[in-house]
Amino acid sequence: MAAFMAALEIQYKDVPSHRHITDINIRQLLEPAIEDLQLEHVDVNASYKRIIERVEQANRSEGERGQLAAYVADSSRVRYDTQILRRVASRTLYRQTILDEFVYRQASVPTYGRGQSPMIAPGGSALRKKMARGQVPSDEAAHAEELRSAWYVTWSQRRSGLAGDAMDLENLRLEVVDTVFDCRAHAQSEVIDGAAYGQRMNQLIRQRLTPDGVDASLPFKINKLHLRGLAYQLCDECHFYFSAPFDVSAEEAS
C-alpha cells in the first residue's frame, strides 16, 4: 500500500467538479454509447441515474465478511480464493446488466427506424412452402414475408456488433420457438385429426408472440412485428413448420 500511494499521481485539474460530473459523463460517455448502440428514444438523464444506482448496488453487494477467527474455526469453509472469486462475481456488471437499465421515452417502437430502408430479405422459399402446406391464406403469407424482411433490416442495422449479439439472439430464438410450439399444440387441439391447422397457428402466433411475453432481450428495443418477423425467419430456417414436417427441397411452392 505504501509503494502504491508513493507512485499514485492524480491530475486533479482534469477531474470535473462534483457539480459538473454528471453532465460531463452524460455528454462524453453515455451519449456516444447510445449512438454507437443505435438506440432510439432513450431518456438520457433517467438512464444515467439508473446506471449509477446499479453500480452503487454492485459495490454494496459484498455481503457479510464475518470475523477472521470464525472463518479459521469453520471446518466447512470454502477456500479463501473461492470467496474472493465470489465477491468479484457479485460486483461484476455485464453488458446486458447495463443495457437493462436504459429508460425509454416512448413505449412504442417503430418497425422501421429513421434512416432504415425497407428491403427484401434473402431466402423465403422455405417459409412460403411451409405456409402453403399449412393452408395459411396467401395475404397472410405475403405479410409474413414483409415482417421477415423488416426483422432482417432491423437486426442487420441495429445489432451492436459485439460478441454478445450471438448469445442474445440465441436466447431470444429459444423463447420464440418455444412460444410457436405452444401455438402449434393449441391449434392442433382445435382441429379434427388430419385437418390443416396452419391458419389457426398463425393467428395464435399473432396473439401470443409479443415483447411482453418473452424474457430474453436484445441490445435494442423491438416490437411485436419484429418478433413475428424473427419467427418467420426461423421458420424459413426450418426451426418449425405450419404442418407436419416434410421435405421442403422437394416441395413446389403454390
mmCIF file of C-alpha atoms in Angstrom:
data_model
loop_
_atom_site.group_PDB
_atom_site.id
_atom_site.type_symbol
_atom_site.label_atom_id
_atom_site.label_comp_id
_atom_site.label_asym_id
_atom_site.label_seq_id
_atom_site.Cartn_x
_atom_site.Cartn_y
_atom_site.Cartn_z
ATOM 1 C CA MET A 1 0.000 0.000 0.000
ATOM 2 C CA ALA A 2 2.837 2.406 0.835
ATOM 3 C CA ALA A 3 4.534 1.714 -2.511
ATOM 4 C CA PHE A 4 1.250 2.244 -4.338
ATOM 5 C CA MET A 5 0.497 5.528 -2.606
ATOM 6 C CA ALA A 6 4.025 6.752 -3.272
ATOM 7 C CA ALA A 7 3.573 6.173 -7.025
ATOM 8 C CA LEU A 8 -0.030 7.422 -7.218
ATOM 9 C CA GLU A 9 -0.489 10.670 -9.084
ATOM 10 C CA ILE A 10 -3.857 12.346 -9.683
ATOM 11 C CA GLN A 11 -4.150 15.095 -12.272
ATOM 12 C CA TYR A 12 -6.782 16.943 -10.286
ATOM 13 C CA LYS A 13 -7.028 19.795 -12.782
ATOM 14 C CA ASP A 14 -8.540 17.395 -15.341
ATOM 15 C CA VAL A 15 -11.102 15.965 -12.908
ATOM 16 C CA PRO A 16 -14.524 17.655 -13.200
ATOM 17 C CA SER A 17 -16.064 19.107 -10.098
ATOM 18 C CA HIS A 18 -18.833 17.266 -8.330
ATOM 19 C CA ARG A 19 -21.350 19.806 -9.642
ATOM 20 C CA HIS A 20 -20.481 19.101 -13.274
ATOM 21 C CA ILE A 21 -19.503 15.434 -13.321
ATOM 22 C CA THR A 22 -22.992 14.175 -14.234
ATOM 23 C CA ASP A 23 -23.310 16.464 -17.233
ATOM 24 C CA ILE A 24 -19.787 15.667 -18.418
ATOM 25 C CA ASN A 25 -20.260 11.898 -18.070
ATOM 26 C CA ILE A 26 -23.550 12.050 -19.972
ATOM 27 C CA ARG A 27 -22.059 14.134 -22.775
ATOM 28 C CA GLN A 28 -18.710 12.359 -23.086
ATOM 29 C CA LEU A 29 -19.644 8.765 -22.194
ATOM 30 C CA LEU A 30 -23.348 7.951 -22.236
ATOM 31 C CA GLU A 31 -24.494 9.854 -25.325
ATOM 32 C CA PRO A 32 -21.683 8.406 -27.536
ATOM 33 C CA ALA A 33 -22.513 4.910 -26.220
ATOM 34 C CA ILE A 34 -26.195 5.367 -27.104
ATOM 35 C CA GLU A 35 -25.195 6.479 -30.589
ATOM 36 C CA ASP A 36 -22.839 3.509 -31.053
ATOM 37 C CA LEU A 37 -25.560 1.079 -29.961
ATOM 38 C CA GLN A 38 -28.042 2.818 -32.282
ATOM 39 C CA LEU A 39 -30.627 3.098 -29.516
ATOM 40 C CA GLU A 40 -33.591 5.400 -30.015
ATOM 41 C CA HIS A 41 -35.913 7.356 -27.690
ATOM 42 C CA VAL A 42 -33.575 6.947 -24.699
ATOM 43 C CA ASP A 43 -34.202 9.159 -21.674
ATOM 44 C CA VAL A 44 -30.542 10.047 -21.137
ATOM 45 C CA ASN A 45 -30.811 11.575 -17.664
ATOM 46 C CA ALA A 46 -33.034 8.827 -16.260
ATOM 47 C CA SER A 47 -30.810 6.141 -17.797
ATOM 48 C CA TYR A 48 -27.664 7.684 -16.309
ATOM 49 C CA LYS A 49 -29.268 7.787 -12.869
ATOM 50 C CA ARG A 50 -30.300 4.129 -13.051
ATOM 51 C CA ILE A 51 -26.861 3.033 -14.257
ATOM 52 C CA ILE A 52 -25.167 4.882 -11.377
ATOM 53 C CA GLU A 53 -27.589 3.305 -8.891
ATOM 54 C CA ARG A 54 -26.831 -0.136 -10.361
ATOM 55 C CA VAL A 55 -23.092 0.445 -9.971
ATOM 56 C CA GLU A 56 -23.596 1.523 -6.370
ATOM 57 C CA GLN A 57 -25.688 -1.578 -5.729
ATOM 58 C CA ALA A 58 -22.891 -3.795 -7.066
ATOM 59 C CA ASN A 59 -20.379 -2.033 -4.832
ATOM 60 C CA ARG A 60 -22.537 -2.806 -1.803
ATOM 61 C CA SER A 61 -23.240 -6.442 -2.681
ATOM 62 C CA GLU A 62 -20.268 -7.958 -0.946
ATOM 63 C CA GLY A 63 -22.362 -9.225 1.960
ATOM 64 C CA GLU A 64 -21.178 -10.182 5.393
ATOM 65 C CA ARG A 65 -17.455 -10.784 5.613
ATOM 66 C CA GLY A 66 -17.503 -12.346 9.062
ATOM 67 C CA GLN A 67 -14.688 -12.408 11.539
ATOM 68 C CA LEU A 68 -11.334 -13.925 10.651
ATOM 69 C CA ALA A 69 -11.391 -16.100 13.797
ATOM 70 C CA ALA A 70 -14.789 -17.525 12.847
ATOM 71 C CA TYR A 71 -13.512 -18.215 9.336
ATOM 72 C CA VAL A 72 -10.475 -20.098 10.651
ATOM 73 C CA ALA A 73 -12.591 -22.134 13.097
ATOM 74 C CA ASP A 74 -15.146 -23.186 10.458
ATOM 75 C CA SER A 75 -14.082 -26.586 9.104
ATOM 76 C CA SER A 76 -16.686 -26.437 6.315
ATOM 77 C CA ARG A 77 -15.482 -23.088 4.998
ATOM 78 C CA VAL A 78 -14.716 -22.640 1.341
ATOM 79 C CA ARG A 79 -11.218 -21.688 0.310
ATOM 80 C CA TYR A 80 -10.322 -18.031 0.622
ATOM 81 C CA ASP A 81 -9.557 -17.662 -3.092
ATOM 82 C CA THR A 82 -13.025 -19.076 -3.845
ATOM 83 C CA GLN A 83 -14.550 -16.451 -1.573
ATOM 84 C CA ILE A 84 -12.640 -13.762 -3.451
ATOM 85 C CA LEU A 85 -13.931 -15.078 -6.776
ATOM 86 C CA ARG A 86 -17.485 -14.977 -5.442
ATOM 87 C CA ARG A 87 -17.058 -11.386 -4.312
ATOM 88 C CA VAL A 88 -15.684 -10.393 -7.692
ATOM 89 C CA ALA A 89 -18.573 -12.120 -9.434
ATOM 90 C CA SER A 90 -21.135 -10.336 -7.271
ATOM 91 C CA ARG A 91 -19.570 -6.977 -8.162
ATOM 92 C CA THR A 92 -19.170 -7.648 -11.873
ATOM 93 C CA LEU A 93 -21.527 -5.774 -14.206
ATOM 94 C CA TYR A 94 -22.132 -7.409 -17.560
ATOM 95 C CA ARG A 95 -23.118 -5.782 -20.826
ATOM 96 C CA GLN A 96 -26.751 -6.875 -20.570
ATOM 97 C CA THR A 97 -26.922 -5.705 -16.957
ATOM 98 C CA ILE A 98 -26.235 -2.151 -18.059
ATOM 99 C CA LEU A 99 -28.481 -2.361 -21.143
ATOM 100 C CA ASP A 100 -31.377 -3.345 -18.900
ATOM 101 C CA GLU A 101 -31.021 -0.036 -17.032
ATOM 102 C CA PHE A 102 -31.776 2.150 -20.069
ATOM 103 C CA VAL A 103 -35.012 4.112 -19.809
ATOM 104 C CA TYR A 104 -37.020 4.873 -22.943
ATOM 105 C CA ARG A 105 -39.245 7.893 -23.505
ATOM 106 C CA GLN A 106 -41.856 6.032 -25.550
ATOM 107 C CA ALA A 107 -43.180 2.540 -25.215
ATOM 108 C CA SER A 108 -43.964 2.022 -28.890
ATOM 109 C CA VAL A 109 -41.096 1.114 -31.193
ATOM 110 C CA PRO A 110 -41.369 1.791 -34.951
ATOM 111 C CA THR A 111 -40.906 -1.227 -37.174
ATOM 112 C CA TYR A 112 -38.501 0.754 -39.364
ATOM 113 C CA GLY A 113 -36.444 3.370 -37.560
ATOM 114 C CA ARG A 114 -35.352 6.642 -39.042
ATOM 115 C CA GLY A 115 -32.747 6.066 -41.734
ATOM 116 C CA GLN A 116 -33.715 2.416 -42.272
ATOM 117 C CA SER A 117 -34.769 1.492 -45.816
ATOM 118 C CA PRO A 118 -37.163 -1.432 -46.432
ATOM 119 C CA MET A 119 -35.627 -4.228 -48.448
ATOM 120 C CA ILE A 120 -36.397 -7.848 -49.272
ATOM 121 C CA ALA A 121 -34.579 -10.311 -47.034
ATOM 122 C CA PRO A 122 -32.675 -13.126 -48.729
ATOM 123 C CA GLY A 123 -34.312 -16.542 -48.716
ATOM 124 C CA GLY A 124 -38.006 -17.020 -48.056
ATOM 125 C CA SER A 125 -38.646 -20.042 -50.259
ATOM 126 C CA ALA A 126 -38.975 -22.492 -47.362
ATOM 127 C CA LEU A 127 -41.325 -20.151 -45.484
ATOM 128 C CA ARG A 128 -43.633 -19.833 -48.500
ATOM 129 C CA LYS A 129 -43.748 -23.603 -48.984
ATOM 130 C CA LYS A 130 -44.448 -24.257 -45.313
ATOM 131 C CA MET A 131 -47.251 -21.705 -45.103
ATOM 132 C CA ALA A 132 -48.771 -23.081 -48.305
ATOM 133 C CA ARG A 133 -48.667 -26.640 -46.909
ATOM 134 C CA GLY A 134 -50.320 -25.369 -43.702
ATOM 135 C CA GLN A 135 -53.030 -23.649 -45.807
ATOM 136 C CA VAL A 136 -52.212 -20.196 -44.457
ATOM 137 C CA PRO A 137 -54.040 -17.635 -46.669
ATOM 138 C CA SER A 138 -51.895 -16.015 -49.343
ATOM 139 C CA ASP A 139 -52.322 -12.482 -47.945
ATOM 140 C CA GLU A 140 -51.118 -13.635 -44.511
ATOM 141 C CA ALA A 141 -48.172 -15.387 -46.167
ATOM 142 C CA ALA A 142 -47.280 -12.193 -48.062
ATOM 143 C CA HIS A 143 -47.451 -10.218 -44.808
ATOM 144 C CA ALA A 144 -45.173 -12.795 -43.170
ATOM 145 C CA GLU A 145 -42.610 -12.122 -45.900
ATOM 146 C CA GLU A 146 -42.811 -8.376 -45.201
ATOM 147 C CA LEU A 147 -42.263 -8.912 -41.489
ATOM 148 C CA ARG A 148 -39.355 -11.263 -42.121
ATOM 149 C CA SER A 149 -37.729 -8.534 -44.218
ATOM 150 C CA ALA A 150 -38.433 -5.935 -41.501
ATOM 151 C CA TRP A 151 -36.655 -8.146 -38.978
ATOM 152 C CA TYR A 152 -33.739 -8.658 -41.371
ATOM 153 C CA VAL A 153 -33.245 -4.903 -41.814
ATOM 154 C CA THR A 154 -33.584 -4.164 -38.104
ATOM 155 C CA TRP A 155 -31.177 -6.887 -36.981
ATOM 156 C CA SER A 156 -28.642 -6.061 -39.705
ATOM 157 C CA GLN A 157 -28.532 -2.353 -38.911
ATOM 158 C CA ARG A 158 -29.066 -2.187 -35.159
ATOM 159 C CA ARG A 159 -27.148 -5.088 -33.636
ATOM 160 C CA SER A 160 -24.173 -3.895 -31.634
ATOM 161 C CA GLY A 161 -21.529 -5.924 -33.471
ATOM 162 C CA LEU A 162 -20.170 -7.166 -30.135
ATOM 163 C CA ALA A 163 -19.570 -10.774 -29.164
ATOM 164 C CA GLY A 164 -22.732 -10.835 -27.053
ATOM 165 C CA ASP A 165 -25.019 -10.457 -30.063
ATOM 166 C CA ALA A 166 -24.968 -14.152 -30.937
ATOM 167 C CA MET A 167 -25.944 -15.223 -27.421
ATOM 168 C CA ASP A 168 -28.673 -12.559 -27.176
ATOM 169 C CA LEU A 169 -30.160 -13.781 -30.440
ATOM 170 C CA GLU A 170 -29.908 -17.448 -29.417
ATOM 171 C CA ASN A 171 -31.704 -16.770 -26.116
ATOM 172 C CA LEU A 172 -34.467 -14.944 -27.969
ATOM 173 C CA ARG A 173 -34.672 -17.705 -30.604
ATOM 174 C CA LEU A 174 -35.273 -20.324 -27.928
ATOM 175 C CA GLU A 175 -38.161 -18.345 -26.449
ATOM 176 C CA VAL A 176 -39.714 -17.555 -29.833
ATOM 177 C CA VAL A 177 -39.642 -21.168 -30.984
ATOM 178 C CA ASP A 178 -40.975 -22.367 -27.628
ATOM 179 C CA THR A 179 -43.922 -19.946 -27.928
ATOM 180 C CA VAL A 180 -44.530 -21.071 -31.506
ATOM 181 C CA PHE A 181 -44.627 -24.714 -30.384
ATOM 182 C CA ASP A 182 -47.278 -23.778 -27.790
ATOM 183 C CA CYS A 183 -49.285 -22.081 -30.536
ATOM 184 C CA ARG A 184 -48.986 -25.154 -32.735
ATOM 185 C CA ALA A 185 -50.110 -27.505 -29.960
ATOM 186 C CA HIS A 186 -53.101 -25.262 -29.246
ATOM 187 C CA ALA A 187 -54.020 -25.079 -32.946
ATOM 188 C CA GLN A 188 -53.742 -28.844 -33.359
ATOM 189 C CA SER A 189 -56.054 -29.392 -30.395
ATOM 190 C CA GLU A 190 -58.793 -27.348 -32.086
ATOM 191 C CA VAL A 191 -58.955 -29.190 -35.418
ATOM 192 C CA ILE A 192 -60.042 -32.655 -36.461
ATOM 193 C CA ASP A 193 -57.182 -35.125 -36.813
ATOM 194 C CA GLY A 194 -55.517 -34.684 -40.186
ATOM 195 C CA ALA A 195 -57.041 -31.251 -40.862
ATOM 196 C CA ALA A 196 -54.829 -28.266 -41.664
ATOM 197 C CA TYR A 197 -54.063 -26.088 -38.668
ATOM 198 C CA GLY A 198 -51.582 -23.582 -40.132
ATOM 199 C CA GLN A 199 -54.005 -20.653 -40.318
ATOM 200 C CA ARG A 200 -55.091 -21.072 -36.699
ATOM 201 C CA MET A 201 -51.478 -21.492 -35.642
ATOM 202 C CA ASN A 202 -50.577 -18.240 -37.372
ATOM 203 C CA GLN A 203 -53.451 -16.464 -35.608
ATOM 204 C CA LEU A 204 -52.169 -17.661 -32.236
ATOM 205 C CA ILE A 205 -48.646 -16.507 -33.089
ATOM 206 C CA ARG A 206 -50.021 -13.007 -33.728
ATOM 207 C CA GLN A 207 -51.767 -13.047 -30.363
ATOM 208 C CA ARG A 208 -49.049 -14.529 -28.171
ATOM 209 C CA LEU A 209 -45.712 -13.501 -29.641
ATOM 210 C CA THR A 210 -45.234 -10.066 -28.063
ATOM 211 C CA PRO A 211 -42.258 -8.391 -26.336
ATOM 212 C CA ASP A 212 -44.086 -8.587 -23.004
ATOM 213 C CA GLY A 213 -44.379 -12.347 -23.401
ATOM 214 C CA VAL A 214 -40.650 -13.111 -23.705
ATOM 215 C CA ASP A 215 -37.928 -12.671 -21.102
ATOM 216 C CA ALA A 216 -34.911 -12.594 -23.406
ATOM 217 C CA SER A 217 -33.850 -9.184 -24.692
ATOM 218 C CA LEU A 218 -31.653 -7.640 -27.359
ATOM 219 C CA PRO A 219 -29.355 -4.600 -27.171
ATOM 220 C CA PHE A 220 -32.146 -2.580 -28.804
ATOM 221 C CA LYS A 221 -35.918 -2.363 -28.414
ATOM 222 C CA ILE A 222 -38.176 -4.362 -30.716
ATOM 223 C CA ASN A 223 -41.924 -4.538 -31.225
ATOM 224 C CA LYS A 224 -44.319 -7.422 -31.882
ATOM 225 C CA LEU A 225 -43.838 -7.161 -35.655
ATOM 226 C CA HIS A 226 -40.081 -7.618 -35.250
ATOM 227 C CA LEU A 227 -40.698 -10.689 -33.100
ATOM 228 C CA ARG A 228 -43.012 -12.223 -35.653
ATOM 229 C CA GLY A 229 -40.523 -11.385 -38.388
ATOM 230 C CA LEU A 230 -37.894 -13.302 -36.416
ATOM 231 C CA ALA A 231 -40.337 -16.199 -36.041
ATOM 232 C CA TYR A 232 -40.930 -16.312 -39.805
ATOM 233 C CA GLN A 233 -37.175 -16.183 -40.390
ATOM 234 C CA LEU A 234 -36.747 -19.132 -38.037
ATOM 235 C CA CYS A 235 -39.472 -20.966 -39.942
ATOM 236 C CA ASP A 236 -37.585 -20.266 -43.168
ATOM 237 C CA GLU A 237 -34.508 -21.779 -41.492
ATOM 238 C CA CYS A 238 -36.584 -24.897 -40.684
ATOM 239 C CA HIS A 239 -36.820 -24.500 -36.922
ATOM 240 C CA PHE A 240 -40.564 -25.222 -37.159
ATOM 241 C CA TYR A 241 -43.395 -25.936 -39.618
ATOM 242 C CA PHE A 242 -47.024 -24.901 -40.060
ATOM 243 C CA SER A 243 -47.885 -28.545 -40.719
ATOM 244 C CA ALA A 244 -46.299 -31.932 -40.227
ATOM 245 C CA PRO A 245 -42.607 -31.783 -41.245
ATOM 246 C CA PHE A 246 -41.885 -32.533 -44.900
ATOM 247 C CA ASP A 247 -39.029 -32.340 -47.400
ATOM 248 C CA VAL A 248 -39.021 -28.634 -48.230
ATOM 249 C CA SER A 249 -36.469 -29.039 -51.001
ATOM 250 C CA ALA A 250 -38.798 -31.378 -52.903
ATOM 251 C CA GLU A 251 -41.949 -29.311 -52.388
ATOM 252 C CA GLU A 252 -43.297 -26.998 -55.100
ATOM 253 C CA ALA A 253 -44.406 -23.613 -53.812
ATOM 254 C CA SER A 254 -48.050 -22.923 -54.550
#
